[in-house]
XYZ file of N, CA and C in Angstrom:
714
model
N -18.145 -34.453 -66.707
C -18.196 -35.399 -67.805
C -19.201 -34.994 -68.871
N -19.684 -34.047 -68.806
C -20.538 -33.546 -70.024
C -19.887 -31.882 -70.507
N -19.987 -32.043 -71.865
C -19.523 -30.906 -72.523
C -20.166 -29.271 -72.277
N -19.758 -28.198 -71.385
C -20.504 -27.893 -71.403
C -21.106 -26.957 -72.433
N -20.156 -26.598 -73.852
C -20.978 -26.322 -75.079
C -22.505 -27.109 -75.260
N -22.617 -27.960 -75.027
C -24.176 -28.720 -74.985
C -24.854 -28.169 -74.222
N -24.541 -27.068 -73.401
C -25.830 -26.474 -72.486
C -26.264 -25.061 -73.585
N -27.248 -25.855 -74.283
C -27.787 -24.607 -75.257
C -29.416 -24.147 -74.799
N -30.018 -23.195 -74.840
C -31.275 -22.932 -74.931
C -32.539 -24.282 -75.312
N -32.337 -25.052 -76.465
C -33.307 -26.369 -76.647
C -33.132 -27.159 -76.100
N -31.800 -27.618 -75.222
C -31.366 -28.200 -74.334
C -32.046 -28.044 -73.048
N -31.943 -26.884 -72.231
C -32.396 -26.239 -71.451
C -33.920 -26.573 -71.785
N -34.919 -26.316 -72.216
C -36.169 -26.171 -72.450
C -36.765 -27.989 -72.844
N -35.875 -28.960 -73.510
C -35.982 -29.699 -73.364
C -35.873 -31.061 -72.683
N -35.139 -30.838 -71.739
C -34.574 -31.564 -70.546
C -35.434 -32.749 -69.814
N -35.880 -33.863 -69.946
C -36.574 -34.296 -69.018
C -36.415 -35.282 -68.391
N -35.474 -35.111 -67.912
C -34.537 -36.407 -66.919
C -35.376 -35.428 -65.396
N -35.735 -36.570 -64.803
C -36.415 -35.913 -63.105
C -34.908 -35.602 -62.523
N -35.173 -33.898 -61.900
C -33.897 -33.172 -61.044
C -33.934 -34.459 -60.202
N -35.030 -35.017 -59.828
C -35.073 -35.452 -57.871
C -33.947 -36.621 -57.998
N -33.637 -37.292 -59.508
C -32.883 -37.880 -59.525
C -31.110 -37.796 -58.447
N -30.935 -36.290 -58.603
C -29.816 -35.271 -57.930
C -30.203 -35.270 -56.671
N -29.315 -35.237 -55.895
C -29.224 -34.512 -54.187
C -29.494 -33.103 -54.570
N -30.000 -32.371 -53.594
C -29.839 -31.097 -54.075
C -29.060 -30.455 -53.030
N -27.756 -29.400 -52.988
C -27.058 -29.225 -52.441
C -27.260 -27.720 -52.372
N -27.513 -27.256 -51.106
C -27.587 -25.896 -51.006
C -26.627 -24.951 -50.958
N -25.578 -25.344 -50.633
C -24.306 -24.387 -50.728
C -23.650 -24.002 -51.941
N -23.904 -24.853 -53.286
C -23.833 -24.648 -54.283
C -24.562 -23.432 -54.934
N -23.339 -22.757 -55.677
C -23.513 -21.282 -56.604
C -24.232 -21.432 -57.894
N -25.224 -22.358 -57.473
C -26.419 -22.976 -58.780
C -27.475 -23.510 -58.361
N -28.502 -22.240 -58.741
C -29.595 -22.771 -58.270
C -30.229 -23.885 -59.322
N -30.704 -24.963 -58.304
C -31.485 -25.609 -58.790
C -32.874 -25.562 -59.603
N -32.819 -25.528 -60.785
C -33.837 -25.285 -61.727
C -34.887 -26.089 -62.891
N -33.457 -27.571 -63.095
C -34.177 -28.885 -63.790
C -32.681 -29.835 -63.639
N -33.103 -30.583 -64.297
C -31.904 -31.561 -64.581
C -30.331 -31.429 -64.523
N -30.291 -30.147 -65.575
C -29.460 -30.104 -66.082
C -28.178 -28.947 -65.266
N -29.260 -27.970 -64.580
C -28.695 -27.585 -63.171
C -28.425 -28.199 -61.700
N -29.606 -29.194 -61.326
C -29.369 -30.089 -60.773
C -28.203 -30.992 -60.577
N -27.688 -31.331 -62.220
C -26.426 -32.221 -62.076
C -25.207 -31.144 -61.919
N -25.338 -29.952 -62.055
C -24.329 -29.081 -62.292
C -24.235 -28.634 -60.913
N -24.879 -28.751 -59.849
C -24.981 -28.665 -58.565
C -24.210 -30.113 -57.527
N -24.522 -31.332 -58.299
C -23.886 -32.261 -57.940
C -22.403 -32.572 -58.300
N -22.179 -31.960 -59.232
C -20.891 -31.923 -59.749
C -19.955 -30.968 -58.777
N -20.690 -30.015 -58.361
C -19.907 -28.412 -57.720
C -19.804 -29.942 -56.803
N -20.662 -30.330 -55.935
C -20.396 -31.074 -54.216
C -19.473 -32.107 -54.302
N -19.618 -32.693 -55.529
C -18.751 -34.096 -55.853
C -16.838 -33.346 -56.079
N -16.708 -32.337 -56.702
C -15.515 -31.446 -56.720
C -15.060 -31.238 -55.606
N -16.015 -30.563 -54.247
C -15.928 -30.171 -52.630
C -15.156 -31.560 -52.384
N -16.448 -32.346 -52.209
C -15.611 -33.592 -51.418
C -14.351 -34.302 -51.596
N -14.496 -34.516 -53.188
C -12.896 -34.501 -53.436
C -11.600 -34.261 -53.287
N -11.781 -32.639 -53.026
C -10.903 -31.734 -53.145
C -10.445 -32.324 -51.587
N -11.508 -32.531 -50.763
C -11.132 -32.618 -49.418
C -10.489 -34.333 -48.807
N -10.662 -34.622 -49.716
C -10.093 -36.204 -49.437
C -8.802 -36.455 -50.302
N -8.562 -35.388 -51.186
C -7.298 -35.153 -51.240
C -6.343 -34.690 -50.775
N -6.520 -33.212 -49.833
C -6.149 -32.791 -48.842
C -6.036 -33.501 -47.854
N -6.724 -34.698 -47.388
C -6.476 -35.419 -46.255
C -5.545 -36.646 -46.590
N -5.754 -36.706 -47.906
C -4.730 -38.546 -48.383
C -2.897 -37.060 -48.352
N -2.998 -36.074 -48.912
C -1.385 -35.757 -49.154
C -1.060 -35.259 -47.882
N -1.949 -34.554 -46.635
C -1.272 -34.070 -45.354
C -0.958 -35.497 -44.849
N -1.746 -36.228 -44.854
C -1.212 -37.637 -44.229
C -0.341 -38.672 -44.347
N 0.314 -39.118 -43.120
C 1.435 -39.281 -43.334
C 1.863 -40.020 -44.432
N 1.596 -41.037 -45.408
C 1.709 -41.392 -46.094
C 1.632 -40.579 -47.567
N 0.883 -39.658 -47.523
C 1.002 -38.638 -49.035
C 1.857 -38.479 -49.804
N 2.944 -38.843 -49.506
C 4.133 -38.455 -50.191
C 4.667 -39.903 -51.150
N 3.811 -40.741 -51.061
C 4.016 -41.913 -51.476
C 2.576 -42.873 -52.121
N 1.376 -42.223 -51.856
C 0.393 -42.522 -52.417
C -0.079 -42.116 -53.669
N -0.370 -42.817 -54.500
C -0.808 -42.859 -55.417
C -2.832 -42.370 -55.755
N -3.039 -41.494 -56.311
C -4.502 -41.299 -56.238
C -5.088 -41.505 -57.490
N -5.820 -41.952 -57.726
C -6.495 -41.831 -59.227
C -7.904 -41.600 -59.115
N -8.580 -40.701 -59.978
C -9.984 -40.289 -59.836
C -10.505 -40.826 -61.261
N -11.883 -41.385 -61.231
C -12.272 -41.398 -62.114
C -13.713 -41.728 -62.270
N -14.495 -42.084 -63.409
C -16.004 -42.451 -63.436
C -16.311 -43.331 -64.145
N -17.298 -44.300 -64.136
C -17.724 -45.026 -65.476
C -18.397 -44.691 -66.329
N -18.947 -44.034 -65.833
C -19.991 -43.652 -68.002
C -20.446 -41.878 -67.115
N -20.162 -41.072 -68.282
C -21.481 -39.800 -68.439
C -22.928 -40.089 -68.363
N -23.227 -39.207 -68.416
C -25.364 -39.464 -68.506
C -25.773 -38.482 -69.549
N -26.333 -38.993 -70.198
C -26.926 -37.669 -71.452
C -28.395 -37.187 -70.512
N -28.173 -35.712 -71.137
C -29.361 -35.257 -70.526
C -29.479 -34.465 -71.778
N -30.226 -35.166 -72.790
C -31.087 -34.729 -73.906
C -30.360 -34.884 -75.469
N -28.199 -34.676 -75.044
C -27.796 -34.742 -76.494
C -28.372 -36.221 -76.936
N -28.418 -35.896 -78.550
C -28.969 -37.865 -79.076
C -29.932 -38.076 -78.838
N -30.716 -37.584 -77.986
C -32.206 -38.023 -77.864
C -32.440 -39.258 -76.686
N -30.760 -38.721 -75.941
C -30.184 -39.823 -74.795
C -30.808 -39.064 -73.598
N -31.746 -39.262 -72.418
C -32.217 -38.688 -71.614
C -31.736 -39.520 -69.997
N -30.577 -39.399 -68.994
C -30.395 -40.034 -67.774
C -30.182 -41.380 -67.579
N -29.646 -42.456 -69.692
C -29.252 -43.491 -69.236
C -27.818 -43.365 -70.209
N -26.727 -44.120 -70.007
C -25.431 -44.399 -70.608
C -25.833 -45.031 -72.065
N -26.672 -45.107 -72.612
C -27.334 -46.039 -73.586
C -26.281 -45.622 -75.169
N -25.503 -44.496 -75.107
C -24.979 -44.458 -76.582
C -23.781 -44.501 -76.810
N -23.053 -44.258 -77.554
C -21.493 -44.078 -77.492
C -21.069 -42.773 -77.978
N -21.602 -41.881 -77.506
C -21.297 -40.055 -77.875
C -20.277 -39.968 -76.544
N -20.186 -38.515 -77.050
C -18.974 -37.505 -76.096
C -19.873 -37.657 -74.657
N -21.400 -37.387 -74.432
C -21.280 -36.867 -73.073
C -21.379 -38.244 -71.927
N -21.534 -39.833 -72.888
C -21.362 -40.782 -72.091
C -20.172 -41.637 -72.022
N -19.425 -41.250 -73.060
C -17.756 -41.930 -72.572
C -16.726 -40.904 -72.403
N -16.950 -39.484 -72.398
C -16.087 -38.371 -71.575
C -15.864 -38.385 -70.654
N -15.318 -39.173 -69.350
C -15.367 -38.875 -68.097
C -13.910 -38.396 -67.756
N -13.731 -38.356 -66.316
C -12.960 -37.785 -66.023
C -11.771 -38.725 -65.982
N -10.383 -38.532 -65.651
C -9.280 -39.500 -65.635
C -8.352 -38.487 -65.200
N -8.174 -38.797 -63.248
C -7.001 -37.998 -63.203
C -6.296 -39.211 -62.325
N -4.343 -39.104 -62.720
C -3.934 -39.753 -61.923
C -2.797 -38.677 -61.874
N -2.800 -38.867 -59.974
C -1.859 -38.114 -59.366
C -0.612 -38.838 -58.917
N 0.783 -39.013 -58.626
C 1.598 -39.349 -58.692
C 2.673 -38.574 -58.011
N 2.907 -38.801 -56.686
C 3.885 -38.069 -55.815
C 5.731 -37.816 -56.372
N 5.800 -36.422 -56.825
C 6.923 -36.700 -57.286
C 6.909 -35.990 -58.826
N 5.777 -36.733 -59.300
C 6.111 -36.225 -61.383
C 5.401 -35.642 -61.190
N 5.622 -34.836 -62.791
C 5.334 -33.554 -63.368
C 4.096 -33.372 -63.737
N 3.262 -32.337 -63.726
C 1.501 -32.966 -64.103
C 1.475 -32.860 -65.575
N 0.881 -33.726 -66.579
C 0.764 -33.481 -68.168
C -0.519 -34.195 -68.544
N -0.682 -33.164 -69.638
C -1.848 -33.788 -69.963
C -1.390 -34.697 -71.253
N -2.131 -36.004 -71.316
C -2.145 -36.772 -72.395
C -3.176 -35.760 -73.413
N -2.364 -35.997 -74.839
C -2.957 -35.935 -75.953
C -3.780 -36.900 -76.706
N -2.837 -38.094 -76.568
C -4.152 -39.071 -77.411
C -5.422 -39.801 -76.656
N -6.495 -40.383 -76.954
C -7.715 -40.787 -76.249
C -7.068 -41.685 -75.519
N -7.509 -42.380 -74.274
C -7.022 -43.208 -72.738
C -8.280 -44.008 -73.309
N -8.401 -45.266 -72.327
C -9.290 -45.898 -72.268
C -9.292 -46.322 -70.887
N -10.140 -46.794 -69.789
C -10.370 -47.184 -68.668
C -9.085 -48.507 -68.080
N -9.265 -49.102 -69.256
C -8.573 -50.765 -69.324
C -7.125 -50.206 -68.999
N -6.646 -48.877 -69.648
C -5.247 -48.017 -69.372
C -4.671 -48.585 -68.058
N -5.497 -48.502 -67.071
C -5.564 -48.151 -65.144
C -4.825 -49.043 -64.522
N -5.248 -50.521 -65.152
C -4.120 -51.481 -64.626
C -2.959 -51.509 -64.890
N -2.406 -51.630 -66.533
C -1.125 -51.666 -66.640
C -0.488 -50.147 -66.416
N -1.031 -49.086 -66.000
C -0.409 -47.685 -65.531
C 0.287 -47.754 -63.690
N -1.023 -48.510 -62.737
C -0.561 -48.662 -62.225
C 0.428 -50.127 -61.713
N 0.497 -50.554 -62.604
C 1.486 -52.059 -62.531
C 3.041 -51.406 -63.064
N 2.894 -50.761 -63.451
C 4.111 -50.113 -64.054
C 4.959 -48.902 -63.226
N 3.515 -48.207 -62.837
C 4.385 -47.240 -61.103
C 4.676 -48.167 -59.940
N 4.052 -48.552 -59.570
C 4.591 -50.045 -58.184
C 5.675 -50.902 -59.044
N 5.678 -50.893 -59.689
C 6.865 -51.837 -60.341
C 6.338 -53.331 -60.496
N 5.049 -53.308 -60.924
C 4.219 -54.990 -60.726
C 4.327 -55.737 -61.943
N 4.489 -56.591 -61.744
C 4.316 -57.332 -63.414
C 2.887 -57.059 -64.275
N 3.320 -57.874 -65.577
C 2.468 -56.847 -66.686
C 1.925 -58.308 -67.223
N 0.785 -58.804 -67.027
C 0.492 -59.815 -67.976
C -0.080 -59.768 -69.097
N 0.308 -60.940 -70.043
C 0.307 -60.781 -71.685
C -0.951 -60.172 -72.054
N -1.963 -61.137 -71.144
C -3.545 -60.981 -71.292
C -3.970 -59.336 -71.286
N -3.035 -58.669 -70.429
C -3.663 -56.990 -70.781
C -4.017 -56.566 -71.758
N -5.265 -55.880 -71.880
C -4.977 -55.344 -73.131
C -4.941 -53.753 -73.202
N -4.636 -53.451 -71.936
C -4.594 -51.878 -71.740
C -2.813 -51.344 -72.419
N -2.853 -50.132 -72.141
C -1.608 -49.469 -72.370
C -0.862 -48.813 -71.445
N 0.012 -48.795 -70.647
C 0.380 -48.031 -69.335
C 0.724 -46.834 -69.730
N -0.125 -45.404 -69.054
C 0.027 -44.261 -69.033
C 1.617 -43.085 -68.294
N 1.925 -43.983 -68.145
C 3.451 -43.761 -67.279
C 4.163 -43.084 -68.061
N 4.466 -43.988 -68.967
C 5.742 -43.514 -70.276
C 5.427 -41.671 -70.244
N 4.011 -41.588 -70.971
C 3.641 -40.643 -71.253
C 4.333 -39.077 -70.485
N 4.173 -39.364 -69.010
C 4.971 -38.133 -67.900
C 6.050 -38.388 -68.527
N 6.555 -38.814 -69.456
C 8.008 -38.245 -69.654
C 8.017 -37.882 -71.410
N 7.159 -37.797 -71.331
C 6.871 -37.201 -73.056
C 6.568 -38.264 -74.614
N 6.437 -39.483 -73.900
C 6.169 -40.307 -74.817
C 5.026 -40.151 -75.338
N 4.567 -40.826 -76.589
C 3.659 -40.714 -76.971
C 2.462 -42.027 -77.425
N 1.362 -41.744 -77.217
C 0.400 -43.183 -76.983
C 0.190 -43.397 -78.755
N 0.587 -42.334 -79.483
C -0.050 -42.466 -81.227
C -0.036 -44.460 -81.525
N 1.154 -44.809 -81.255
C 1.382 -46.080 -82.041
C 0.543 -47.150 -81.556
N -0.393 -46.707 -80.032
C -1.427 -48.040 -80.081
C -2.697 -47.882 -81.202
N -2.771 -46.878 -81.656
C -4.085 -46.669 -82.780
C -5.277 -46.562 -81.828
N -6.843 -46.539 -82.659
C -7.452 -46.217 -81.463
C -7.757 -47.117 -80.303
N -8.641 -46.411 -79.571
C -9.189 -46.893 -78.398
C -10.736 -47.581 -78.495
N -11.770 -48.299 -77.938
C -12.928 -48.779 -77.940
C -13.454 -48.885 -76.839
N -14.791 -49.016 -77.580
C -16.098 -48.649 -76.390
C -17.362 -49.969 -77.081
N -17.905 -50.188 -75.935
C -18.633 -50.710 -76.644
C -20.171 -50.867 -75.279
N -21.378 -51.020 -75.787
C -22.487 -51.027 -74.676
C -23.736 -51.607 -75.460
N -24.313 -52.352 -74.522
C -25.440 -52.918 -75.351
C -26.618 -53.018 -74.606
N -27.925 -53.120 -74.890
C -29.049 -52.956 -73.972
C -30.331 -54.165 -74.808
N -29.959 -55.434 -74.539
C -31.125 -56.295 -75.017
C -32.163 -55.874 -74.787
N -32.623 -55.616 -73.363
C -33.865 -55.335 -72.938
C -34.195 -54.163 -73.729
N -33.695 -53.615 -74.622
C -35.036 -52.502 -75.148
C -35.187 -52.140 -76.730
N -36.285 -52.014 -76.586
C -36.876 -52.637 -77.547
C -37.071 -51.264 -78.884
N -36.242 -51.655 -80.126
C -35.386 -52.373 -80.513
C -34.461 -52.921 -79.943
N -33.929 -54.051 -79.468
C -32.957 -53.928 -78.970
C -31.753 -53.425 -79.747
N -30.747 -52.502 -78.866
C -29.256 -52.051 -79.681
C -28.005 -52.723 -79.420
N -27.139 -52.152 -79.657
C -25.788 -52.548 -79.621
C -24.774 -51.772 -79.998
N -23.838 -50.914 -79.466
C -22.795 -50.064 -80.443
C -21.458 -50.501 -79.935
N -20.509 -50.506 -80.959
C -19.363 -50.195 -80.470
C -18.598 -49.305 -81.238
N -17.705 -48.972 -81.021
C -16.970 -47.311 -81.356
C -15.217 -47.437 -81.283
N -14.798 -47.041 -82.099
C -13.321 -46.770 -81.972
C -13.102 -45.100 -82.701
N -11.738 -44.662 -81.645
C -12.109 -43.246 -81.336
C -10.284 -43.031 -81.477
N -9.999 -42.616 -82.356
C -8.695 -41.967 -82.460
C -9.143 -40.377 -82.168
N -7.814 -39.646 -82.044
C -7.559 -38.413 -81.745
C -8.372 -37.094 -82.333
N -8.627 -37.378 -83.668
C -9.235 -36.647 -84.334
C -10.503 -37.285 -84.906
N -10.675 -38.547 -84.858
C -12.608 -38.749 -85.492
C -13.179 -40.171 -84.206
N -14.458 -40.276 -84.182
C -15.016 -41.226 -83.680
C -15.906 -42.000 -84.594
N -16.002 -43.353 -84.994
C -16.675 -43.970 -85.630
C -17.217 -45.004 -84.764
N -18.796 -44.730 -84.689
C -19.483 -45.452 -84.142
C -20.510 -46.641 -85.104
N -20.636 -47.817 -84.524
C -21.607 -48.898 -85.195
C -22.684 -49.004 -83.972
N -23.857 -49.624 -84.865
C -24.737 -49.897 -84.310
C -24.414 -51.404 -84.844
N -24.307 -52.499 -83.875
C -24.381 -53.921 -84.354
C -25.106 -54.738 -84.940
N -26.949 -54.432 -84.850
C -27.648 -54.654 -85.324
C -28.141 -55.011 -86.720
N -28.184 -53.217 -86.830
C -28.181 -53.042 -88.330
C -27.557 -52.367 -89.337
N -26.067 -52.758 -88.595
C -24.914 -52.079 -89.496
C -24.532 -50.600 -89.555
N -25.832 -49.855 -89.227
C -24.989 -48.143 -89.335
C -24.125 -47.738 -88.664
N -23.667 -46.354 -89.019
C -22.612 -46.272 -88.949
C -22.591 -44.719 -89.064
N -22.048 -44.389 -88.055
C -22.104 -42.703 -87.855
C -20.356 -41.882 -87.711
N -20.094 -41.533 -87.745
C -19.052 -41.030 -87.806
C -18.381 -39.716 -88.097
N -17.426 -38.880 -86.911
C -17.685 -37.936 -86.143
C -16.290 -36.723 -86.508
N -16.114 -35.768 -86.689
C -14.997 -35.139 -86.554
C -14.939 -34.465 -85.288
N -13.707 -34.872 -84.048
C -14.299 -34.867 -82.781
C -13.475 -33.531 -82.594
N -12.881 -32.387 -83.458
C -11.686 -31.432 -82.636
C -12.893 -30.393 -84.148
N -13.407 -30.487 -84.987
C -14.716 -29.265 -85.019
C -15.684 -29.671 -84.505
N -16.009 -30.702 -84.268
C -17.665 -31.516 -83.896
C -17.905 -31.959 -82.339
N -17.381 -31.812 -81.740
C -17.199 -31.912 -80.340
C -18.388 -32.713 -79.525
N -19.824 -32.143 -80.018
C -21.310 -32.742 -79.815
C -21.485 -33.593 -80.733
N -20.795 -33.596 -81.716
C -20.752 -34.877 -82.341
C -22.649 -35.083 -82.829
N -22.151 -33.412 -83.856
C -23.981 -33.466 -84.440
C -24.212 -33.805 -86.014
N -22.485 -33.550 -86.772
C -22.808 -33.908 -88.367
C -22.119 -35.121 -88.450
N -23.021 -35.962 -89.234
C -22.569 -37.569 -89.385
C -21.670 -37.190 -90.702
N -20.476 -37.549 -90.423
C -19.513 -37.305 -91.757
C -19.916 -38.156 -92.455
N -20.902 -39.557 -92.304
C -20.894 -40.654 -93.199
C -22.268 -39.868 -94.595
N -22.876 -38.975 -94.076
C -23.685 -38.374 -94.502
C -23.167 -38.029 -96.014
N -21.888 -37.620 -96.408
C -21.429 -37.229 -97.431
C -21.079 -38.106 -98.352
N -20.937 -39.375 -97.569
C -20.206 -40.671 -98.593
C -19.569 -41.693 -97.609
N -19.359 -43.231 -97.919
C -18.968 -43.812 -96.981
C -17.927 -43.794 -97.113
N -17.234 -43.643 -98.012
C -15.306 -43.657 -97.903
C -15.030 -42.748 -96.695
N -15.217 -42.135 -95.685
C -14.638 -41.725 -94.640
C -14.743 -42.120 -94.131
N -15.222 -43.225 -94.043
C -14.962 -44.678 -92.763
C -13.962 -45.480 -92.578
N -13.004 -44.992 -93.826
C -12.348 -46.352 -94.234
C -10.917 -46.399 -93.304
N -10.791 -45.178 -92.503
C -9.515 -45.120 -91.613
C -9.659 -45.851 -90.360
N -10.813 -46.063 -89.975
C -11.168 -46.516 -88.731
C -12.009 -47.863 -88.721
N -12.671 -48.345 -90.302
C -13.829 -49.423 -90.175
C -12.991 -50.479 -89.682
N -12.056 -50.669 -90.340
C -11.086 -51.864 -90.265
C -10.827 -52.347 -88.863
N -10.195 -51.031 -87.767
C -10.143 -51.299 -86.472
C -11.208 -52.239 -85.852
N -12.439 -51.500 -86.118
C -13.366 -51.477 -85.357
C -14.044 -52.775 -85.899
N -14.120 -53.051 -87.186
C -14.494 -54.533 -87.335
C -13.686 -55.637 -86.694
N -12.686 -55.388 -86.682
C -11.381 -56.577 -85.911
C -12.024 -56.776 -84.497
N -12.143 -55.592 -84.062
C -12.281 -55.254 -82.375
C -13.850 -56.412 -82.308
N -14.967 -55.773 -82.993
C -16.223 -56.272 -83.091
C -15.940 -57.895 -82.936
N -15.443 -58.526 -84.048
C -14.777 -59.398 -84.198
C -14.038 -60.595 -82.922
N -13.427 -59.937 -82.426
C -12.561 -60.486 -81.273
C -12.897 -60.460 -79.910
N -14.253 -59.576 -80.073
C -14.629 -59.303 -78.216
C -16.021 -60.283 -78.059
N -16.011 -60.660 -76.916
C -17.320 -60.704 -76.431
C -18.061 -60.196 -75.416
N -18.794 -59.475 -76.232
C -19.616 -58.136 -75.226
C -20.274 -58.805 -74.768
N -20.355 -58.755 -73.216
C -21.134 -58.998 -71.945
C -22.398 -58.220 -71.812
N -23.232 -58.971 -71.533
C -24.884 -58.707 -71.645
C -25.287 -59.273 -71.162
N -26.581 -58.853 -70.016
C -27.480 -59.579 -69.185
C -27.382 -61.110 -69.397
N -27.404 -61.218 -70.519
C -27.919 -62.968 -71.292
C -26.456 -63.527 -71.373
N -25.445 -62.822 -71.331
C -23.590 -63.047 -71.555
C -24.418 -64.050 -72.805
N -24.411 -63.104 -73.917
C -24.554 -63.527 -75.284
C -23.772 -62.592 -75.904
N -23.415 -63.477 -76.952
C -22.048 -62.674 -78.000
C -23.440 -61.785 -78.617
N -22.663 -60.579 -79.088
C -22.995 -59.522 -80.321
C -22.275 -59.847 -81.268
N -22.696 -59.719 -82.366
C -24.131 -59.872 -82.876
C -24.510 -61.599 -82.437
């Protein structure tokens, strides 16, 4: 779940998330050195075990009919943003995670447009054949194995907030295929990303002028608008 173009030299040298945070796994083809190898060591073991509880769900007798899905809740920055071992922003290396669903039978494909977590229910309500209630607000990933395409839901959203610190923040983000536009709720900024050259998501396109907001503000104010982000205090943002 982290990019690994972000493992640069100032990266490396600046790192200061504690390794001890990590198991340290000795069989792993990475020695342990700080953080940022550390997690790259936990990642190799977390891959092992996997690999092996997949092997045991498809030899078994049921494999041929189970459904698997892998996945994570948030990345951890270890240094991009000035984000050090908490989920605290809405960049690539804390809402990149992984999303695999396996499916006995279909073809493997990769989706093109951004998924969102909320996806999971109506994907699998739609392989079991389960009903779909109105209240969803996910999109079922199903269609897609047969070549459909997700373009016509527009983007996807994120959103995370941390009262306790001080400033306190707030962001939420909507993320089509090609840009990410992030808010801070607070105090209105507004950063915004070209995510297929910018990947680390280091030049603020808003930097040049705000009219390049204007494809995505709209979403993302509606979204702002209509949700209520859950917080320690379950107080609306703003």
């Amino acid at each position: 779940h982290r990019a690994k173009s972000s493992t640069t030299p100032w990266l490396r040298a600046h790192v200061c998330a504690d390794p001890a945070d990590y198991m340290p796994h000795a069989e792993a083809p990475v020695p342990v050195e700080d953080a940022l190898s550390a997690q790259d060591s936990e990642i190799w073991d977390t891959v092992r075990n996997v690999g092996q509880l997949m092997d045991a769900i498809l030899e078994g007798p049921r494999g041929d009919r189970t459904i698997s899905i892998i996945t994570s809740d948030h990345g951890e920055g270890l240094g991009e943003h000035d984000n050090f071992g908490k989920h605290r922003t809405l960049n690539h290396e804390c809402l990149h995670v992984p999303l695999l669903v396996y499916v006995p039978g279909l073809p493997a494909v990769e989706i093109a447009e951004p998924v969102s977590l909320i996806d999971l229910f109506p994907t699998i309500a739609d392989l079991v054949g389960g009903p779909q209630p109105e209240s969803v607000l996910g999109y079922s990933l199903a269609p897609s194995v047969a070549g459909a395409s997700l373009a016509h839901r527009g983007p996807v959203f994120a959103e995370v907030s941390w009262r306790g610190k001080t400033p306190r923040t707030g962001y939420v983000a909507a993320i089509s295929s090609e840009k990410q536009l992030i808010k801070e709720v607070y105090s209105g900024r507004l950063e915004l990303y070209d995510l297929a050259a910018d990947r680390d998501e280091q030049l603020n396109l808003l930097l040049a002028g705000p009219d390049a907001a204007t494809e995505l503000l709209p979403a993302l104010n509606q979204f702002l608008e209509s949700t209520v982000i859950v917080t320690p205090g379950k107080r609306r943002i703003p």
